[in-house]
Amino acid sequence: MKKLLLILLCIPMIGFGQCIPNPQYIGAGIYPDSTTGLADAYVGQAYYEVVTLIVPADSVLDIPTVGPTLTTYDSIVVTNVMGLPQNFAYDCNPSNCSFAGGASACMSVFSTSNPTSSMVGFYPLIVEVTVYLSGIPIIGSYNTNDIIDDYHIQIIAITPTWDCING
């Protein structure tokens, strides 16, 4: 019985429900940050990574002829994720990938089937977003398209050797 319990504890808990933002993050940003990056994927193993997004409520925007102006983030919407390996997908919470200003949200990146040896390699990701701002003097609201291209997924052929108890 102890062996069965140990095995169950070592299996990653991969759910098919929506991700949950990691509550340890409180400052505006994307977590893991681009320095830490996404976890590596391994041939023959399911992949699941949660990206927590904390959208700022407001920001200072430097507007020509007006100068620095406090603006409100209405939302940031993920419109596309390019570069995912074959059989990988993403999902958001909320499901429409529209993250309200001042809110915590998340996006999960996962494999729909285990990576194979033919998929070994480095996959740069490009996340396209639209940013919606309001409260801007003279023009009122503004939206802009942007990309986030600081992340990648690397699929590795050698499975890691690790001890479930000691990490």
JSON list of C-alpha atoms in Angstrom, two decimals:
[
{"chain": "A", "resi": 1, "resn": "MET", "atom": "CA", "xyz": [0.00, 0.00, 0.00]},
{"chain": "A", "resi": 2, "resn": "LYS", "atom": "CA", "xyz": [2.86, 2.38, 0.83]},
{"chain": "A", "resi": 3, "resn": "LYS", "atom": "CA", "xyz": [4.39, 1.82, -2.63]},
{"chain": "A", "resi": 4, "resn": "LEU", "atom": "CA", "xyz": [1.08, 2.58, -4.33]},
{"chain": "A", "resi": 5, "resn": "LEU", "atom": "CA", "xyz": [0.69, 5.79, -2.33]},
{"chain": "A", "resi": 6, "resn": "LEU", "atom": "CA", "xyz": [4.28, 6.82, -3.16]},
{"chain": "A", "resi": 7, "resn": "ILE", "atom": "CA", "xyz": [3.68, 6.17, -6.87]},
{"chain": "A", "resi": 8, "resn": "LEU", "atom": "CA", "xyz": [0.48, 8.22, -6.80]},
{"chain": "A", "resi": 9, "resn": "LEU", "atom": "CA", "xyz": [2.30, 11.10, -5.12]},
{"chain": "A", "resi": 10, "resn": "CYS", "atom": "CA", "xyz": [5.02, 11.07, -7.79]},
{"chain": "A", "resi": 11, "resn": "ILE", "atom": "CA", "xyz": [2.60, 11.22, -10.74]},
{"chain": "A", "resi": 12, "resn": "PRO", "atom": "CA", "xyz": [2.00, 14.81, -11.84]},
{"chain": "A", "resi": 13, "resn": "MET", "atom": "CA", "xyz": [-1.54, 15.92, -11.22]},
{"chain": "A", "resi": 14, "resn": "ILE", "atom": "CA", "xyz": [-2.70, 16.86, -14.68]},
{"chain": "A", "resi": 15, "resn": "GLY", "atom": "CA", "xyz": [-6.28, 17.99, -14.81]},
{"chain": "A", "resi": 16, "resn": "PHE", "atom": "CA", "xyz": [-8.42, 18.80, -17.74]},
{"chain": "A", "resi": 17, "resn": "GLY", "atom": "CA", "xyz": [-10.08, 21.70, -15.95]},
{"chain": "A", "resi": 18, "resn": "GLN", "atom": "CA", "xyz": [-9.04, 25.29, -16.08]},
{"chain": "A", "resi": 19, "resn": "CYS", "atom": "CA", "xyz": [-5.79, 26.36, -14.48]},
{"chain": "A", "resi": 20, "resn": "ILE", "atom": "CA", "xyz": [-5.67, 28.22, -11.17]},
{"chain": "A", "resi": 21, "resn": "PRO", "atom": "CA", "xyz": [-3.46, 31.34, -10.85]},
{"chain": "A", "resi": 22, "resn": "ASN", "atom": "CA", "xyz": [-0.62, 30.81, -8.39]},
{"chain": "A", "resi": 23, "resn": "PRO", "atom": "CA", "xyz": [-1.52, 32.91, -5.30]},
{"chain": "A", "resi": 24, "resn": "GLN", "atom": "CA", "xyz": [2.14, 33.44, -4.34]},
{"chain": "A", "resi": 25, "resn": "TYR", "atom": "CA", "xyz": [2.44, 36.06, -7.09]},
{"chain": "A", "resi": 26, "resn": "ILE", "atom": "CA", "xyz": [1.05, 39.49, -6.21]},
{"chain": "A", "resi": 27, "resn": "GLY", "atom": "CA", "xyz": [2.92, 42.01, -8.36]},
{"chain": "A", "resi": 28, "resn": "ALA", "atom": "CA", "xyz": [1.91, 42.81, -11.93]},
{"chain": "A", "resi": 29, "resn": "GLY", "atom": "CA", "xyz": [3.67, 40.54, -14.41]},
{"chain": "A", "resi": 30, "resn": "ILE", "atom": "CA", "xyz": [3.90, 37.11, -15.99]},
{"chain": "A", "resi": 31, "resn": "TYR", "atom": "CA", "xyz": [5.04, 34.13, -13.88]},
{"chain": "A", "resi": 32, "resn": "PRO", "atom": "CA", "xyz": [7.23, 32.24, -14.41]},
{"chain": "A", "resi": 33, "resn": "ASP", "atom": "CA", "xyz": [9.11, 35.26, -15.66]},
{"chain": "A", "resi": 34, "resn": "SER", "atom": "CA", "xyz": [11.12, 35.10, -18.88]},
{"chain": "A", "resi": 35, "resn": "THR", "atom": "CA", "xyz": [14.36, 34.49, -16.94]},
{"chain": "A", "resi": 36, "resn": "THR", "atom": "CA", "xyz": [12.94, 31.39, -15.28]},
{"chain": "A", "resi": 37, "resn": "GLY", "atom": "CA", "xyz": [11.01, 30.35, -18.39]},
{"chain": "A", "resi": 38, "resn": "LEU", "atom": "CA", "xyz": [8.75, 27.40, -18.96]},
{"chain": "A", "resi": 39, "resn": "ALA", "atom": "CA", "xyz": [9.66, 23.93, -17.78]},
{"chain": "A", "resi": 40, "resn": "ASP", "atom": "CA", "xyz": [11.30, 21.56, -20.23]},
{"chain": "A", "resi": 41, "resn": "ALA", "atom": "CA", "xyz": [9.21, 18.79, -21.76]},
{"chain": "A", "resi": 42, "resn": "TYR", "atom": "CA", "xyz": [10.46, 15.21, -21.91]},
{"chain": "A", "resi": 43, "resn": "VAL", "atom": "CA", "xyz": [9.89, 12.52, -24.50]},
{"chain": "A", "resi": 44, "resn": "GLY", "atom": "CA", "xyz": [7.24, 10.07, -23.33]},
{"chain": "A", "resi": 45, "resn": "GLN", "atom": "CA", "xyz": [5.93, 12.26, -20.50]},
{"chain": "A", "resi": 46, "resn": "ALA", "atom": "CA", "xyz": [2.84, 14.43, -20.34]},
{"chain": "A", "resi": 47, "resn": "TYR", "atom": "CA", "xyz": [3.51, 18.18, -20.17]},
{"chain": "A", "resi": 48, "resn": "TYR", "atom": "CA", "xyz": [1.55, 20.72, -18.14]},
{"chain": "A", "resi": 49, "resn": "GLU", "atom": "CA", "xyz": [2.70, 24.21, -17.18]},
{"chain": "A", "resi": 50, "resn": "VAL", "atom": "CA", "xyz": [0.67, 27.01, -15.59]},
{"chain": "A", "resi": 51, "resn": "VAL", "atom": "CA", "xyz": [1.52, 30.60, -16.46]},
{"chain": "A", "resi": 52, "resn": "THR", "atom": "CA", "xyz": [0.10, 33.12, -13.96]},
{"chain": "A", "resi": 53, "resn": "LEU", "atom": "CA", "xyz": [-0.70, 36.62, -15.22]},
{"chain": "A", "resi": 54, "resn": "ILE", "atom": "CA", "xyz": [-1.24, 39.59, -12.92]},
{"chain": "A", "resi": 55, "resn": "VAL", "atom": "CA", "xyz": [-2.65, 42.39, -15.06]},
{"chain": "A", "resi": 56, "resn": "PRO", "atom": "CA", "xyz": [-1.93, 45.89, -13.72]},
{"chain": "A", "resi": 57, "resn": "ALA", "atom": "CA", "xyz": [-4.95, 48.03, -12.89]},
{"chain": "A", "resi": 58, "resn": "ASP", "atom": "CA", "xyz": [-3.33, 51.13, -14.33]},
{"chain": "A", "resi": 59, "resn": "SER", "atom": "CA", "xyz": [-0.11, 52.46, -15.78]},
{"chain": "A", "resi": 60, "resn": "VAL", "atom": "CA", "xyz": [1.52, 55.69, -16.84]},
{"chain": "A", "resi": 61, "resn": "LEU", "atom": "CA", "xyz": [1.51, 56.11, -20.62]},
{"chain": "A", "resi": 62, "resn": "ASP", "atom": "CA", "xyz": [3.67, 58.77, -22.26]},
{"chain": "A", "resi": 63, "resn": "ILE", "atom": "CA", "xyz": [1.37, 60.42, -24.81]},
{"chain": "A", "resi": 64, "resn": "PRO", "atom": "CA", "xyz": [2.93, 62.82, -27.33]},
{"chain": "A", "resi": 65, "resn": "THR", "atom": "CA", "xyz": [1.80, 66.45, -26.74]},
{"chain": "A", "resi": 66, "resn": "VAL", "atom": "CA", "xyz": [0.09, 65.42, -23.47]},
{"chain": "A", "resi": 67, "resn": "GLY", "atom": "CA", "xyz": [2.99, 63.83, -21.60]},
{"chain": "A", "resi": 68, "resn": "PRO", "atom": "CA", "xyz": [2.89, 61.09, -18.97]},
{"chain": "A", "resi": 69, "resn": "THR", "atom": "CA", "xyz": [-0.74, 60.20, -18.24]},
{"chain": "A", "resi": 70, "resn": "LEU", "atom": "CA", "xyz": [-2.28, 57.68, -15.84]},
{"chain": "A", "resi": 71, "resn": "THR", "atom": "CA", "xyz": [-4.34, 55.19, -17.85]},
{"chain": "A", "resi": 72, "resn": "THR", "atom": "CA", "xyz": [-6.51, 52.24, -16.86]},
{"chain": "A", "resi": 73, "resn": "TYR", "atom": "CA", "xyz": [-6.03, 48.69, -18.14]},
{"chain": "A", "resi": 74, "resn": "ASP", "atom": "CA", "xyz": [-9.46, 47.47, -19.20]},
{"chain": "A", "resi": 75, "resn": "SER", "atom": "CA", "xyz": [-8.09, 44.11, -20.29]},
{"chain": "A", "resi": 76, "resn": "ILE", "atom": "CA", "xyz": [-5.39, 42.16, -22.04]},
{"chain": "A", "resi": 77, "resn": "VAL", "atom": "CA", "xyz": [-6.57, 39.49, -24.47]},
{"chain": "A", "resi": 78, "resn": "VAL", "atom": "CA", "xyz": [-4.44, 36.60, -25.74]},
{"chain": "A", "resi": 79, "resn": "THR", "atom": "CA", "xyz": [-5.38, 36.33, -29.42]},
{"chain": "A", "resi": 80, "resn": "ASN", "atom": "CA", "xyz": [-2.93, 33.66, -30.57]},
{"chain": "A", "resi": 81, "resn": "VAL", "atom": "CA", "xyz": [-0.05, 31.47, -29.43]},
{"chain": "A", "resi": 82, "resn": "MET", "atom": "CA", "xyz": [2.35, 30.46, -32.19]},
{"chain": "A", "resi": 83, "resn": "GLY", "atom": "CA", "xyz": [5.29, 28.07, -32.10]},
{"chain": "A", "resi": 84, "resn": "LEU", "atom": "CA", "xyz": [3.81, 25.38, -29.86]},
{"chain": "A", "resi": 85, "resn": "PRO", "atom": "CA", "xyz": [5.17, 21.91, -30.61]},
{"chain": "A", "resi": 86, "resn": "GLN", "atom": "CA", "xyz": [2.87, 19.50, -32.43]},
{"chain": "A", "resi": 87, "resn": "ASN", "atom": "CA", "xyz": [0.27, 18.01, -30.03]},
{"chain": "A", "resi": 88, "resn": "PHE", "atom": "CA", "xyz": [0.63, 20.94, -27.60]},
{"chain": "A", "resi": 89, "resn": "ALA", "atom": "CA", "xyz": [-2.18, 23.38, -26.82]},
{"chain": "A", "resi": 90, "resn": "TYR", "atom": "CA", "xyz": [-3.11, 26.16, -24.42]},
{"chain": "A", "resi": 91, "resn": "ASP", "atom": "CA", "xyz": [-6.14, 27.04, -22.34]},
{"chain": "A", "resi": 92, "resn": "CYS", "atom": "CA", "xyz": [-6.98, 30.11, -20.26]},
{"chain": "A", "resi": 93, "resn": "ASN", "atom": "CA", "xyz": [-8.82, 30.98, -17.09]},
{"chain": "A", "resi": 94, "resn": "PRO", "atom": "CA", "xyz": [-11.07, 32.80, -17.93]},
{"chain": "A", "resi": 95, "resn": "SER", "atom": "CA", "xyz": [-11.73, 30.59, -20.95]},
{"chain": "A", "resi": 96, "resn": "ASN", "atom": "CA", "xyz": [-11.95, 33.49, -23.44]},
{"chain": "A", "resi": 97, "resn": "CYS", "atom": "CA", "xyz": [-8.32, 34.47, -22.62]},
{"chain": "A", "resi": 98, "resn": "SER", "atom": "CA", "xyz": [-9.47, 38.01, -21.74]},
{"chain": "A", "resi": 99, "resn": "PHE", "atom": "CA", "xyz": [-7.74, 39.10, -18.55]},
{"chain": "A", "resi": 100, "resn": "ALA", "atom": "CA", "xyz": [-9.29, 42.08, -16.74]},
{"chain": "A", "resi": 101, "resn": "GLY", "atom": "CA", "xyz": [-7.17, 44.94, -15.47]},
{"chain": "A", "resi": 102, "resn": "GLY", "atom": "CA", "xyz": [-6.18, 44.47, -11.84]},
{"chain": "A", "resi": 103, "resn": "ALA", "atom": "CA", "xyz": [-6.97, 40.74, -11.91]},
{"chain": "A", "resi": 104, "resn": "SER", "atom": "CA", "xyz": [-5.05, 37.50, -11.55]},
{"chain": "A", "resi": 105, "resn": "ALA", "atom": "CA", "xyz": [-5.54, 34.95, -14.30]},
{"chain": "A", "resi": 106, "resn": "CYS", "atom": "CA", "xyz": [-3.70, 32.06, -15.86]},
{"chain": "A", "resi": 107, "resn": "MET", "atom": "CA", "xyz": [-2.94, 30.18, -19.01]},
{"chain": "A", "resi": 108, "resn": "SER", "atom": "CA", "xyz": [-1.98, 26.52, -19.10]},
{"chain": "A", "resi": 109, "resn": "VAL", "atom": "CA", "xyz": [0.26, 25.03, -21.77]},
{"chain": "A", "resi": 110, "resn": "PHE", "atom": "CA", "xyz": [-0.04, 21.28, -22.12]},
{"chain": "A", "resi": 111, "resn": "SER", "atom": "CA", "xyz": [0.61, 18.29, -24.34]},
{"chain": "A", "resi": 112, "resn": "THR", "atom": "CA", "xyz": [-2.43, 16.58, -25.80]},
{"chain": "A", "resi": 113, "resn": "SER", "atom": "CA", "xyz": [-0.31, 13.47, -26.23]},
{"chain": "A", "resi": 114, "resn": "ASN", "atom": "CA", "xyz": [3.16, 12.70, -24.90]},
{"chain": "A", "resi": 115, "resn": "PRO", "atom": "CA", "xyz": [6.05, 14.22, -26.87]},
{"chain": "A", "resi": 116, "resn": "THR", "atom": "CA", "xyz": [7.91, 11.75, -29.08]},
{"chain": "A", "resi": 117, "resn": "SER", "atom": "CA", "xyz": [11.58, 11.51, -30.01]},
{"chain": "A", "resi": 118, "resn": "SER", "atom": "CA", "xyz": [10.81, 13.11, -33.39]},
{"chain": "A", "resi": 119, "resn": "MET", "atom": "CA", "xyz": [9.72, 16.25, -31.51]},
{"chain": "A", "resi": 120, "resn": "VAL", "atom": "CA", "xyz": [13.02, 16.80, -29.67]},
{"chain": "A", "resi": 121, "resn": "GLY", "atom": "CA", "xyz": [14.09, 20.40, -30.08]},
{"chain": "A", "resi": 122, "resn": "PHE", "atom": "CA", "xyz": [13.71, 24.04, -29.14]},
{"chain": "A", "resi": 123, "resn": "TYR", "atom": "CA", "xyz": [10.36, 25.77, -29.79]},
{"chain": "A", "resi": 124, "resn": "PRO", "atom": "CA", "xyz": [10.31, 29.59, -29.47]},
{"chain": "A", "resi": 125, "resn": "LEU", "atom": "CA", "xyz": [6.82, 30.83, -28.62]},
{"chain": "A", "resi": 126, "resn": "ILE", "atom": "CA", "xyz": [5.13, 33.99, -29.82]},
{"chain": "A", "resi": 127, "resn": "VAL", "atom": "CA", "xyz": [2.07, 35.09, -27.85]},
{"chain": "A", "resi": 128, "resn": "GLU", "atom": "CA", "xyz": [-0.03, 37.73, -29.57]},
{"chain": "A", "resi": 129, "resn": "VAL", "atom": "CA", "xyz": [-2.07, 40.00, -27.29]},
{"chain": "A", "resi": 130, "resn": "THR", "atom": "CA", "xyz": [-4.33, 43.00, -27.61]},
{"chain": "A", "resi": 131, "resn": "VAL", "atom": "CA", "xyz": [-4.10, 45.55, -24.79]},
{"chain": "A", "resi": 132, "resn": "TYR", "atom": "CA", "xyz": [-7.19, 47.69, -24.08]},
{"chain": "A", "resi": 133, "resn": "LEU", "atom": "CA", "xyz": [-6.59, 50.97, -22.18]},
{"chain": "A", "resi": 134, "resn": "SER", "atom": "CA", "xyz": [-9.00, 53.71, -21.13]},
{"chain": "A", "resi": 135, "resn": "GLY", "atom": "CA", "xyz": [-9.05, 56.99, -19.22]},
{"chain": "A", "resi": 136, "resn": "ILE", "atom": "CA", "xyz": [-6.71, 58.69, -21.65]},
{"chain": "A", "resi": 137, "resn": "PRO", "atom": "CA", "xyz": [-7.22, 62.47, -21.93]},
{"chain": "A", "resi": 138, "resn": "ILE", "atom": "CA", "xyz": [-8.42, 63.72, -25.31]},
{"chain": "A", "resi": 139, "resn": "ILE", "atom": "CA", "xyz": [-8.67, 60.27, -26.95]},
{"chain": "A", "resi": 140, "resn": "GLY", "atom": "CA", "xyz": [-10.48, 58.34, -24.18]},
{"chain": "A", "resi": 141, "resn": "SER", "atom": "CA", "xyz": [-9.58, 54.74, -24.95]},
{"chain": "A", "resi": 142, "resn": "TYR", "atom": "CA", "xyz": [-6.84, 53.05, -26.89]},
{"chain": "A", "resi": 143, "resn": "ASN", "atom": "CA", "xyz": [-6.00, 49.51, -27.86]},
{"chain": "A", "resi": 144, "resn": "THR", "atom": "CA", "xyz": [-2.79, 48.14, -29.25]},
{"chain": "A", "resi": 145, "resn": "ASN", "atom": "CA", "xyz": [-1.50, 44.79, -30.45]},
{"chain": "A", "resi": 146, "resn": "ASP", "atom": "CA", "xyz": [1.66, 43.44, -28.93]},
{"chain": "A", "resi": 147, "resn": "ILE", "atom": "CA", "xyz": [3.68, 40.23, -28.83]},
{"chain": "A", "resi": 148, "resn": "ILE", "atom": "CA", "xyz": [5.41, 38.37, -26.03]},
{"chain": "A", "resi": 149, "resn": "ASP", "atom": "CA", "xyz": [8.34, 36.43, -27.45]},
{"chain": "A", "resi": 150, "resn": "ASP", "atom": "CA", "xyz": [10.51, 35.75, -24.39]},
{"chain": "A", "resi": 151, "resn": "TYR", "atom": "CA", "xyz": [9.42, 32.12, -23.84]},
{"chain": "A", "resi": 152, "resn": "HIS", "atom": "CA", "xyz": [10.15, 28.73, -25.33]},
{"chain": "A", "resi": 153, "resn": "ILE", "atom": "CA", "xyz": [9.52, 25.04, -24.78]},
{"chain": "A", "resi": 154, "resn": "GLN", "atom": "CA", "xyz": [12.39, 22.63, -25.10]},
{"chain": "A", "resi": 155, "resn": "ILE", "atom": "CA", "xyz": [11.64, 18.95, -25.63]},
{"chain": "A", "resi": 156, "resn": "ILE", "atom": "CA", "xyz": [14.42, 16.72, -24.32]},
{"chain": "A", "resi": 157, "resn": "ALA", "atom": "CA", "xyz": [14.97, 13.03, -25.15]},
{"chain": "A", "resi": 158, "resn": "ILE", "atom": "CA", "xyz": [16.54, 12.05, -21.84]},
{"chain": "A", "resi": 159, "resn": "THR", "atom": "CA", "xyz": [14.07, 11.74, -19.00]},
{"chain": "A", "resi": 160, "resn": "PRO", "atom": "CA", "xyz": [15.17, 13.40, -15.78]},
{"chain": "A", "resi": 161, "resn": "THR", "atom": "CA", "xyz": [16.36, 11.28, -12.90]},
{"chain": "A", "resi": 162, "resn": "TRP", "atom": "CA", "xyz": [14.87, 12.53, -9.71]},
{"chain": "A", "resi": 163, "resn": "ASP", "atom": "CA", "xyz": [13.66, 11.34, -6.39]},
{"chain": "A", "resi": 164, "resn": "CYS", "atom": "CA", "xyz": [10.01, 12.11, -5.70]},
{"chain": "A", "resi": 165, "resn": "ILE", "atom": "CA", "xyz": [10.61, 12.48, -1.99]},
{"chain": "A", "resi": 166, "resn": "ASN", "atom": "CA", "xyz": [13.67, 14.75, -2.22]},
{"chain": "A", "resi": 167, "resn": "GLY", "atom": "CA", "xyz": [12.72, 16.63, -5.42]}
]
